[in-house]
Coordinates of N, CA and C in Angstrom, one line a residue:
Chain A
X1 N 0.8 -1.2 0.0 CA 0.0 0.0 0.0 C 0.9 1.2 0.0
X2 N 0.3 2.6 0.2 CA 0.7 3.6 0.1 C 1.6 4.1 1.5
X3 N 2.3 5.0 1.5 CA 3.1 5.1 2.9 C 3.7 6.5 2.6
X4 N 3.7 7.4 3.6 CA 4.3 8.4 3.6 C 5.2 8.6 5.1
X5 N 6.6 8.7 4.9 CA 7.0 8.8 6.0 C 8.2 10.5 6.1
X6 N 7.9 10.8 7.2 CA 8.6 12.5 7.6 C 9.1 12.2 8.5
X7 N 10.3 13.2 9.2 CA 10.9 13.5 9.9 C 10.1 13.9 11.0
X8 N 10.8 12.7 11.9 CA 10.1 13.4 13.4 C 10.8 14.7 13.7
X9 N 9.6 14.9 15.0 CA 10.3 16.0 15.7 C 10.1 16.2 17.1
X10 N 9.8 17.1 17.8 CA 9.9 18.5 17.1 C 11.4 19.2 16.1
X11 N 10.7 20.1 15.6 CA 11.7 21.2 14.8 C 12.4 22.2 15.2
X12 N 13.2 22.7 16.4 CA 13.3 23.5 16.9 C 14.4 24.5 16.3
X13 N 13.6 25.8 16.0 CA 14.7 26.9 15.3 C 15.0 28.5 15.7
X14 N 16.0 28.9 14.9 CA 15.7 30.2 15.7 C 14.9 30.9 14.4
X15 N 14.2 32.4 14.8 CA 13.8 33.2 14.0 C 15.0 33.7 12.6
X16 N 14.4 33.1 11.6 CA 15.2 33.6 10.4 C 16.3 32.6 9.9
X17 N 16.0 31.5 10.1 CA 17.0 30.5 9.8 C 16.4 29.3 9.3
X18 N 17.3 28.9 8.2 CA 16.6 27.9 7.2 C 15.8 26.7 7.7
X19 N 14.7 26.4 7.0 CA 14.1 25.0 7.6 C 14.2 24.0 6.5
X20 N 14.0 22.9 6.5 CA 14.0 21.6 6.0 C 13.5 20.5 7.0
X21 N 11.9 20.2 6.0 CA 11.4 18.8 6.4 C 11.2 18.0 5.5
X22 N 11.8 16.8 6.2 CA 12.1 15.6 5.1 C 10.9 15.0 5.2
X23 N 10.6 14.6 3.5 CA 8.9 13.9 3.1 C 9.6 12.4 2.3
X24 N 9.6 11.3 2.7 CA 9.2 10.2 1.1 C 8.2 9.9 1.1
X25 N 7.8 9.1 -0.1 CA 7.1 8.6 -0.1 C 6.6 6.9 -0.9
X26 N 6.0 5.9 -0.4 CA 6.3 4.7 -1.0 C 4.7 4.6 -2.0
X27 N 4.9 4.7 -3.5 CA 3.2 4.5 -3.8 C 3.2 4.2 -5.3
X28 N 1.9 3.2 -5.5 CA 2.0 3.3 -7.3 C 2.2 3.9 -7.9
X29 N 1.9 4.1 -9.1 CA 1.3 5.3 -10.0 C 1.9 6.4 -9.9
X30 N 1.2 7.4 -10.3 CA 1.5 8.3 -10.4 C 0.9 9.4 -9.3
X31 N 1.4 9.6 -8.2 CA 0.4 9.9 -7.1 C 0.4 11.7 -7.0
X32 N -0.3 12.5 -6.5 CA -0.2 13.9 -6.4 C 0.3 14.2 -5.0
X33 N 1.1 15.3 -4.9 CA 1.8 15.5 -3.3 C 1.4 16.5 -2.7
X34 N 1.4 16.9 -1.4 CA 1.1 17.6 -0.5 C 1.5 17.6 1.0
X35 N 1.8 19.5 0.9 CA 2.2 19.5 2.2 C 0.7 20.3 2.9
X36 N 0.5 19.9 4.3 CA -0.6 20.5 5.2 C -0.2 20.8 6.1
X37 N -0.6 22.5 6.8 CA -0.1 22.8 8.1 C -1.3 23.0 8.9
X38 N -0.8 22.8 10.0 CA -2.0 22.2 11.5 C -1.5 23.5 12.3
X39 N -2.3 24.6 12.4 CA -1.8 25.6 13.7 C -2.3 25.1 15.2
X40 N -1.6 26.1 15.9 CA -2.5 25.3 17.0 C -4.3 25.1 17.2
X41 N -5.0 24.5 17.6 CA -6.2 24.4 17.9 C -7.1 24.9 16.6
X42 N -6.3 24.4 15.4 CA -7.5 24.6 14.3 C -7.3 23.0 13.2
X43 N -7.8 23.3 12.4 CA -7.7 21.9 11.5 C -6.8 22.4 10.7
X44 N -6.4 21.0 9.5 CA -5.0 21.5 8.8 C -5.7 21.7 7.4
X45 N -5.1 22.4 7.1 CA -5.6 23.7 5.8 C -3.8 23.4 4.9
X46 N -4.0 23.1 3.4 CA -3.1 23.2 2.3 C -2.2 24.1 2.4
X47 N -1.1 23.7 2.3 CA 0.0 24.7 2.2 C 0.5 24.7 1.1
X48 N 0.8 23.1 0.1 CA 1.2 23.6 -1.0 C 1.3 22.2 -1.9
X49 N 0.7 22.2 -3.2 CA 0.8 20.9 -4.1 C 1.6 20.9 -5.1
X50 N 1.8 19.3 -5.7 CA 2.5 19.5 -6.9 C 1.7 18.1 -7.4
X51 N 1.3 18.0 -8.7 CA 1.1 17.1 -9.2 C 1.6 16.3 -10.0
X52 N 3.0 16.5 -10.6 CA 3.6 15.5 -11.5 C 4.9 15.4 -11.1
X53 N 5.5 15.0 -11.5 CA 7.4 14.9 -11.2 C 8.0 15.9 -12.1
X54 N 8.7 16.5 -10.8 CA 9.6 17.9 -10.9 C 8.8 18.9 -11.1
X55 N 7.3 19.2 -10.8 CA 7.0 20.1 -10.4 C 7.4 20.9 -9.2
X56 N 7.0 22.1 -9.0 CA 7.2 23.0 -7.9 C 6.0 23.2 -7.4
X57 N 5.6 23.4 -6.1 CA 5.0 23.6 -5.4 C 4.9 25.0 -4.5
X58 N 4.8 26.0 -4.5 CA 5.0 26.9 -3.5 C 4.0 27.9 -2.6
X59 N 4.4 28.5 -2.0 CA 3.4 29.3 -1.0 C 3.9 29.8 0.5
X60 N 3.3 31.1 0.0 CA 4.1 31.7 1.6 C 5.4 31.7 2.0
X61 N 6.1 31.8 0.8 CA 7.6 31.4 1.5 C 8.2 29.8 1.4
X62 N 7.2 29.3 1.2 CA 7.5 27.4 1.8 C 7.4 27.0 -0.2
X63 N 8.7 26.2 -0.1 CA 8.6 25.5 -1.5 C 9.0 24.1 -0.9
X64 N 8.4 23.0 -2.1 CA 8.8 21.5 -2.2 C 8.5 21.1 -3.7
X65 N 9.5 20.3 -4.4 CA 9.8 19.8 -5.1 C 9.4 18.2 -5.1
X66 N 8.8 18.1 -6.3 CA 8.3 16.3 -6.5 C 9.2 15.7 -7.3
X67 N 9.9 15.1 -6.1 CA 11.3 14.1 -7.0 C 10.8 12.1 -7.2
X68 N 10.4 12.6 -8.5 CA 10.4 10.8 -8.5 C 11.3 10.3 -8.4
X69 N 12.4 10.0 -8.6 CA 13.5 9.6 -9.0 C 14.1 9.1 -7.5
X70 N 13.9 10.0 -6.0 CA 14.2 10.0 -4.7 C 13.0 9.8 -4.2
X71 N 11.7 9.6 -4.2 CA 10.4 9.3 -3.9 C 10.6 10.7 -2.9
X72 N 11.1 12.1 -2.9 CA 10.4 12.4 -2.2 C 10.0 14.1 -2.4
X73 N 9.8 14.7 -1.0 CA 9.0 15.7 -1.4 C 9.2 16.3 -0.4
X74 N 10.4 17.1 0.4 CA 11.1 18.0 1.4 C 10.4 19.4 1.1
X75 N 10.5 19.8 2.3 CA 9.5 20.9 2.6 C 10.7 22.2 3.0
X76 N 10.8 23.9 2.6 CA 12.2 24.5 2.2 C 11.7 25.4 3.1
X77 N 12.0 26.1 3.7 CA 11.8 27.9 3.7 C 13.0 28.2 4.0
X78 N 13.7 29.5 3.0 CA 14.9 30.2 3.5 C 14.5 30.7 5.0
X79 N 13.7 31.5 5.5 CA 13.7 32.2 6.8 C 12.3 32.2 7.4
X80 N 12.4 31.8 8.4 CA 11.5 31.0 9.4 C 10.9 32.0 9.9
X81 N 9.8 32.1 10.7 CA 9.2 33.5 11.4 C 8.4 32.6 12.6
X82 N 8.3 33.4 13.7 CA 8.0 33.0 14.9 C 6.5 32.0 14.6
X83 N 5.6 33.3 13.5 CA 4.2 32.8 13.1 C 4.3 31.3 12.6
X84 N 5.3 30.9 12.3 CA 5.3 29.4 11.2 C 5.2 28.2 12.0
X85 N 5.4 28.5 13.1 CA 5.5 27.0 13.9 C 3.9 26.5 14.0
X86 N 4.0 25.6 14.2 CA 3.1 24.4 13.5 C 3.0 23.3 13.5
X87 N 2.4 22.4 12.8 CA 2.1 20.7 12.7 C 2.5 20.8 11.2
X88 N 3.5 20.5 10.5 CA 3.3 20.1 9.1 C 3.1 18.4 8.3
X89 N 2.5 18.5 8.2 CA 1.7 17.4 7.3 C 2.2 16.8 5.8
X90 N 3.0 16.0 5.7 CA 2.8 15.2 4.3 C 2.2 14.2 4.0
X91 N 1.2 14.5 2.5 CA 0.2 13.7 2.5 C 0.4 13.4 0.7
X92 N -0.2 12.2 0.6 CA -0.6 11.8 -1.3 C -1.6 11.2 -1.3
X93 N -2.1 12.2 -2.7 CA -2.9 11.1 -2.9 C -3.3 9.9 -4.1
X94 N -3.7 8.8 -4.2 CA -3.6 8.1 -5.2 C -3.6 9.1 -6.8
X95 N -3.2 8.8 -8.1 CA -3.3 8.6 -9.1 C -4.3 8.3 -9.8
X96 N -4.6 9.0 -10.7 CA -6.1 8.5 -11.7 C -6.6 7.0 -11.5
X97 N -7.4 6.5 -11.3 CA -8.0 5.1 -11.0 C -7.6 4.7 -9.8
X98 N -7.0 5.5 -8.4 CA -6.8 5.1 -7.6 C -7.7 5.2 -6.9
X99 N -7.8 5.0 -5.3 CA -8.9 4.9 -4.0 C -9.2 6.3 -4.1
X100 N -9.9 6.7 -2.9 CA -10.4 7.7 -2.9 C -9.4 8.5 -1.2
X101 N -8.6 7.6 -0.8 CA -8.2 7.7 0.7 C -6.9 8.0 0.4
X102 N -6.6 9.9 0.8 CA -5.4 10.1 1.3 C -4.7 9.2 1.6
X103 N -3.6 9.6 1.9 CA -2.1 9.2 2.7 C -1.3 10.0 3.5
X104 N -1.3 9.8 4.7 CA -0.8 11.4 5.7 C 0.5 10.7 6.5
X105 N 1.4 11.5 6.6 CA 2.5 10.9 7.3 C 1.8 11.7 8.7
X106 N 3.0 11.5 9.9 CA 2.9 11.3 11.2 C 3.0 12.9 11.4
X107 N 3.3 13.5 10.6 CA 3.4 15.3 11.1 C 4.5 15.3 11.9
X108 N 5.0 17.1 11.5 CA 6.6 17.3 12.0 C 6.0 18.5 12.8
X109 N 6.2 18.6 13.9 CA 6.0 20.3 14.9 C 7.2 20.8 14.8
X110 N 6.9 22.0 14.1 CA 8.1 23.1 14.2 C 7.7 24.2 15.2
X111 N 8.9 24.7 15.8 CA 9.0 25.8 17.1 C 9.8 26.5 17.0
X112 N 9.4 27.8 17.0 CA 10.4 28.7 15.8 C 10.2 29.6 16.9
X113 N 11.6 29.8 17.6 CA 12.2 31.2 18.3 C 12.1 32.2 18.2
X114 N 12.3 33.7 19.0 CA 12.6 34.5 18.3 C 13.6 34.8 18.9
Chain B
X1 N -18.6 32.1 2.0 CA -18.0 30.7 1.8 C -17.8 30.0 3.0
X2 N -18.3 29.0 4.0 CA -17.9 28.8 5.4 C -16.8 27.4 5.4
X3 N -17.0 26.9 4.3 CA -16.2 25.7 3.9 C -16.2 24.4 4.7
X4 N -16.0 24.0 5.9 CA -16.6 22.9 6.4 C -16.3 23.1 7.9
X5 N -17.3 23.2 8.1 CA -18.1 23.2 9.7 C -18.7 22.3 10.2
X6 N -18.0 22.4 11.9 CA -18.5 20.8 12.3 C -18.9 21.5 13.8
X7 N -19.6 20.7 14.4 CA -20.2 20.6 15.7 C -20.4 19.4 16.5
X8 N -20.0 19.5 17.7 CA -20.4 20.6 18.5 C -18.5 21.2 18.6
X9 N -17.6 21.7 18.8 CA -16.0 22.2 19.3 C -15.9 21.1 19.9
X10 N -16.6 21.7 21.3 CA -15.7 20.6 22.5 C -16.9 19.5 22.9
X11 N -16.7 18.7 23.8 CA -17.9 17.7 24.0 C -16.8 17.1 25.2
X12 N -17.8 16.6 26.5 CA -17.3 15.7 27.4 C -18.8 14.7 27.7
X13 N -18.4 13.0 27.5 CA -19.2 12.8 27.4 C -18.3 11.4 28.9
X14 N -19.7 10.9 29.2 CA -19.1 9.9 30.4 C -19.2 8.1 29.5
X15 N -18.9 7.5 30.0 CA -18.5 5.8 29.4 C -19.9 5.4 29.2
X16 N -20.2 5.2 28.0 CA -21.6 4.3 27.4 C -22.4 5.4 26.8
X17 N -22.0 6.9 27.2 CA -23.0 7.7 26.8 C -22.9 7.5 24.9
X18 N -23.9 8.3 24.4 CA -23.9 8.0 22.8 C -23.8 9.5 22.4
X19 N -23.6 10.2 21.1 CA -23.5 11.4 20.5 C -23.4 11.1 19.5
X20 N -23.7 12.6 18.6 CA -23.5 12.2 16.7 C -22.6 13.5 17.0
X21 N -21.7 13.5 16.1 CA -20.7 14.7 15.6 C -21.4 15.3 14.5
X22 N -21.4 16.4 13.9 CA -22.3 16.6 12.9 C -21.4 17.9 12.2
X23 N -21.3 17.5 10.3 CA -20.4 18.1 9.7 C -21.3 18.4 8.2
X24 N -20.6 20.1 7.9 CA -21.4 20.0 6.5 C -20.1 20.6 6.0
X25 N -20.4 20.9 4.4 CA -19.9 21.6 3.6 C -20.5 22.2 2.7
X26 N -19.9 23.6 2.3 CA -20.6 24.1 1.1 C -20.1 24.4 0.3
X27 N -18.7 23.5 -0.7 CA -18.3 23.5 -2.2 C -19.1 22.7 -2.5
X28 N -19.6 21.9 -2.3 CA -20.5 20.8 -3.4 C -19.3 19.6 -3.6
X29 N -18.7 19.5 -2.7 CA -17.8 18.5 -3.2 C -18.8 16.8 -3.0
X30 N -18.0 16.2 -3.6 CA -18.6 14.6 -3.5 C -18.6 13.5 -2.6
X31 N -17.0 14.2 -2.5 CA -16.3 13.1 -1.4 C -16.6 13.7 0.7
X32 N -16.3 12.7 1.3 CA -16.4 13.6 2.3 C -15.4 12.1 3.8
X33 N -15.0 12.7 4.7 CA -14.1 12.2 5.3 C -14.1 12.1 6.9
X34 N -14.0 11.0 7.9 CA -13.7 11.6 9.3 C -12.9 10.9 9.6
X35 N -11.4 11.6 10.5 CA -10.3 11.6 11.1 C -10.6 11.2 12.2
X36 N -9.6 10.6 13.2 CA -8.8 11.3 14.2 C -7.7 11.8 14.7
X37 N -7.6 12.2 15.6 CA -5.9 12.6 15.6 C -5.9 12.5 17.4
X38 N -4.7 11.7 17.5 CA -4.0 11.0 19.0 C -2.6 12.0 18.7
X39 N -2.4 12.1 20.2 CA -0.7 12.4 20.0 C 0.4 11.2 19.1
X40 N 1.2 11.8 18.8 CA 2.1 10.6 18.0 C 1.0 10.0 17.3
X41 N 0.2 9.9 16.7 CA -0.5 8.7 15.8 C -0.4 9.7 14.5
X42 N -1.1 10.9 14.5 CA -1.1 11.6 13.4 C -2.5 11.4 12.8
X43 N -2.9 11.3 11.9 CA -4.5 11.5 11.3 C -4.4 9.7 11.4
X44 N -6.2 9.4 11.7 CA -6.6 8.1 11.4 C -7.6 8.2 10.6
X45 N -7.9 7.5 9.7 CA -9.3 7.7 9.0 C -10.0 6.9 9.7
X46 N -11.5 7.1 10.0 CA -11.8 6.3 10.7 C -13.1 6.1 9.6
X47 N -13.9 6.7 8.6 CA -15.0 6.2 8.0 C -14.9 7.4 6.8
X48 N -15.0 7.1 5.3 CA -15.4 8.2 4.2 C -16.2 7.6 3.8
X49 N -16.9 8.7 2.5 CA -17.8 8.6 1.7 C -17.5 9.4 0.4
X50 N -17.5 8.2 -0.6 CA -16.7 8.5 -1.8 C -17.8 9.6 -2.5
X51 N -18.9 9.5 -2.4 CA -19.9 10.3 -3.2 C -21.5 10.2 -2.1
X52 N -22.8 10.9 -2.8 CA -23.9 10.7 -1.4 C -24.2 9.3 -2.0
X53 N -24.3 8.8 -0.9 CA -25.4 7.6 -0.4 C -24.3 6.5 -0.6
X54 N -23.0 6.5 -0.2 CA -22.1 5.4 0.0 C -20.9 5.6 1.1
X55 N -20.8 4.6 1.9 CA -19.5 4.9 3.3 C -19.0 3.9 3.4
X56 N -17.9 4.1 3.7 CA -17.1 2.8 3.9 C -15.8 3.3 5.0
X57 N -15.7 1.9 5.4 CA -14.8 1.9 6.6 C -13.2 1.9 6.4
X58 N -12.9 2.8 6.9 CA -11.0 3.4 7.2 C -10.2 2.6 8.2
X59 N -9.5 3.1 8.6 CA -8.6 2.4 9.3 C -9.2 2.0 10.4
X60 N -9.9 2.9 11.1 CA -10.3 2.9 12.6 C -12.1 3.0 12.7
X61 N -12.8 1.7 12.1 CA -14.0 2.3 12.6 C -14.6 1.6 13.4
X62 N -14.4 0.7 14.0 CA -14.8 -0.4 15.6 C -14.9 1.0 16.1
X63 N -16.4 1.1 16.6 CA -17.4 1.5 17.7 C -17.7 2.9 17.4
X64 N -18.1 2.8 15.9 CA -18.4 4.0 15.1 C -19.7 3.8 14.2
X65 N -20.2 4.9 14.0 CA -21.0 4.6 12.9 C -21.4 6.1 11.8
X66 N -21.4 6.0 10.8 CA -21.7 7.2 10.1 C -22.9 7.0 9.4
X67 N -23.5 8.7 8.9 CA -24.5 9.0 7.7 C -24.2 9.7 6.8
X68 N -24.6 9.3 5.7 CA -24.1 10.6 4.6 C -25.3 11.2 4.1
X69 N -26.0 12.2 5.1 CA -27.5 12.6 4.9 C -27.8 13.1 3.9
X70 N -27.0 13.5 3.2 CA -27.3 14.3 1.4 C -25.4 14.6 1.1
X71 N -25.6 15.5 0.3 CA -24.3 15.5 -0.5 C -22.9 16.8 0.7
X72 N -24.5 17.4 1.3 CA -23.4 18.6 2.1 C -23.0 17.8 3.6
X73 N -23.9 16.5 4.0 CA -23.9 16.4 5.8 C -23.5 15.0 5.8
X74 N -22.0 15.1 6.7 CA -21.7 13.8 7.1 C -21.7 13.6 8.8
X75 N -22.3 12.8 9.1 CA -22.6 12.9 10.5 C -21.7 11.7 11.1
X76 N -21.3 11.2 12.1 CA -20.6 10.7 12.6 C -21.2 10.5 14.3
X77 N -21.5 9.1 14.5 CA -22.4 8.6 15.6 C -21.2 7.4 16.5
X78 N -21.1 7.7 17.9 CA -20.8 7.1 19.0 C -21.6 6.4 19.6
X79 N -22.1 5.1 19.9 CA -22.9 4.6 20.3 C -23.2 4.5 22.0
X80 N -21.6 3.7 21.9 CA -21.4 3.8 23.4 C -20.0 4.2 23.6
X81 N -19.4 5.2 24.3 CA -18.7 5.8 24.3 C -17.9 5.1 25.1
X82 N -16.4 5.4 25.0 CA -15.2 4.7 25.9 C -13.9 5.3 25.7
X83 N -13.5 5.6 26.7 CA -11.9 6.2 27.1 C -11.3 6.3 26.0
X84 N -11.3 5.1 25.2 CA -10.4 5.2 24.5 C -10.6 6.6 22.9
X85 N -12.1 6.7 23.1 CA -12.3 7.9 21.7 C -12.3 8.9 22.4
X86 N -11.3 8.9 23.5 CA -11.0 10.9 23.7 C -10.0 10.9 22.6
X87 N -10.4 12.3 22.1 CA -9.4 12.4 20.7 C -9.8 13.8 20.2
X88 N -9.4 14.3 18.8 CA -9.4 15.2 18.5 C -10.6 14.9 16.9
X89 N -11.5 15.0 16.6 CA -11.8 14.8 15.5 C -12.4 15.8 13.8
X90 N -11.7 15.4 13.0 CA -12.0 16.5 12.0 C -12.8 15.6 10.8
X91 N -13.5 16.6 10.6 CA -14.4 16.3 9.1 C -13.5 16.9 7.6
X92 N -13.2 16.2 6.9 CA -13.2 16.9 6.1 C -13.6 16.7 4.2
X93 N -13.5 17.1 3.9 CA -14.1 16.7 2.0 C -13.3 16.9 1.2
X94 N -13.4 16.6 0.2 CA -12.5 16.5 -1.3 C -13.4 16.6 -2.6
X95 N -12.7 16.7 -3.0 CA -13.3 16.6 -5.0 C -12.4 15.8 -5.7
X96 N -12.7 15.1 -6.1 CA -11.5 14.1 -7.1 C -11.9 14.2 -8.3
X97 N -10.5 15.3 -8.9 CA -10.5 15.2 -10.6 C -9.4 14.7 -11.3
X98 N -9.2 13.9 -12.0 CA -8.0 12.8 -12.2 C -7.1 12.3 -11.1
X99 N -7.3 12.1 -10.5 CA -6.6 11.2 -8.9 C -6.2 12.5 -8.1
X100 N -6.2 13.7 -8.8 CA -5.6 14.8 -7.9 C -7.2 15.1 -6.9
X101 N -6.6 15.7 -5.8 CA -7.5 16.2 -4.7 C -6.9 16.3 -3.7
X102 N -7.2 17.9 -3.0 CA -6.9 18.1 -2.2 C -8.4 18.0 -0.9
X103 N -8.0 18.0 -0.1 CA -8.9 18.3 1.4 C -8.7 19.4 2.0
X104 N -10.0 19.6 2.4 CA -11.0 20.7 3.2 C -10.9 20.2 5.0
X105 N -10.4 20.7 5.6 CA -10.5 20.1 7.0 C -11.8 21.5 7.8
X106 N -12.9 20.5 9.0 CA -12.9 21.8 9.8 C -12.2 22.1 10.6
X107 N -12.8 22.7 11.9 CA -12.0 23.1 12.9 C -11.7 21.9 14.1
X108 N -12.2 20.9 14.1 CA -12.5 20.0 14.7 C -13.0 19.9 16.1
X109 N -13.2 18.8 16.4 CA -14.2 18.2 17.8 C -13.7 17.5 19.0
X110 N -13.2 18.7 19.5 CA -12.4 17.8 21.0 C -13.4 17.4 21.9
X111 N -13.6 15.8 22.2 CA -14.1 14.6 22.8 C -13.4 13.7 24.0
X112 N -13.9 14.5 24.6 CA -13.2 13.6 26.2 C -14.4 12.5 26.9
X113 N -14.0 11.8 27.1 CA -15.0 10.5 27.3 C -14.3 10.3 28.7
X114 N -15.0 9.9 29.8 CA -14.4 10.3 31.6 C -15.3 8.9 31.9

């Protein structure tokens, strides 16, 4: 079956300093990728997609790249802001003729200093 | 646009008691979804519904039960309640157009069972 595995955490950083969360992913086809952020005490809301290999994905600052070739899908920001900390989520989902059921890894909490 | 709203927030219910969670949406999407989320576990699906008038069971649906009342309301029923479904729970929906789809989360339903 499908599998998405991320870097645990927590993330802990200071204000303004690069981030990197590690995404793979194990799956048929041709699957579509995603990152989701979880603030505190709300639901998780899209941060950013890519749907084919070597697309780019971006938003707010946050890019990730869909590497087939490495199954995966790392999550970038040059400079971190106190606001960013979070639950980040990597998720896929099947491929044309696939199920209808995401695939969510375990979420990474980042804690961003000032 | 309210996007997907669930009720009731919070809920404390005691061992055996029963409740329905109750979730709509208003894109008109097809699909629709219920989570939960444990520390360390990360999202569980516990019951979807690929389109109205069909549900099927996710990872986690022992001592669950769902409705998919029309295309906007997916309800989500506890029969007898137990320690173990304190959790965090979110509704959310999708649209699937060629295997791509993203999800709609609400704000979710914190459930303490005493």
């Amino acid at each position: 079956g499908n599998s998405v595995t991320q870097m645990e955490g927590p993330v802990t950083l200071s204000e303004e300093a690069f981030l990197t969360i590690n995404c793979t992913y194990t799956a048929t086809g041709y699957p579509s990728l995603f990152w989701y952020v979880q603030y505190p005490g709300e639901g998780l809301q899209l941060l950013l997609k890519a749907t084919k290999a070597d697309d780019k994905g971006s938003n707010k600052g946050f890019e990730a790249t869909y590497r087939k070739e490495t199954t995966s899908f790392h999550l970038e920001k040059g400079s971190v802001q106190v606001s960013d900390s979070a639950v980040y989520f990597c998720a896929l989902s099947p491929g044309s003729g696939g199920s209808y059921i995401p695939t969510f890894g375990r979420g990474t909490s980042l804690i961003v200093h000032p | 646009n309210a996007g997907v709203t669930q009720t009731p927030k919070f809920q404390v219910l005691k061992t055996g008691q029963s409740m329905t969670l109750q979730c709509a949406q208003d894109m008109n999407h097809n699909s629709m979804y219920w989570y939960r989320q444990d520390p360390g576990m990360g999202l569980r699906l516990i019951y979807y519904s690929a389109s109205e008038g069909t549900t099927d069971k996710g990872e986690v649906p022992n001592g669950y039960n769902v409705s998919r009342l029309n295309k906007r309301e997916f309800s989500l029923r506890l029969e007898s309640a137990a320690p173990s479904q304190t959790s965090v729970y979110f509704c959310a929906s999708s649209e699937v157009s060629g295997g791509t789809y993203e999800q709609y989360f609400g704000p979710g339903t914190r459930l303490t069972v005493t």
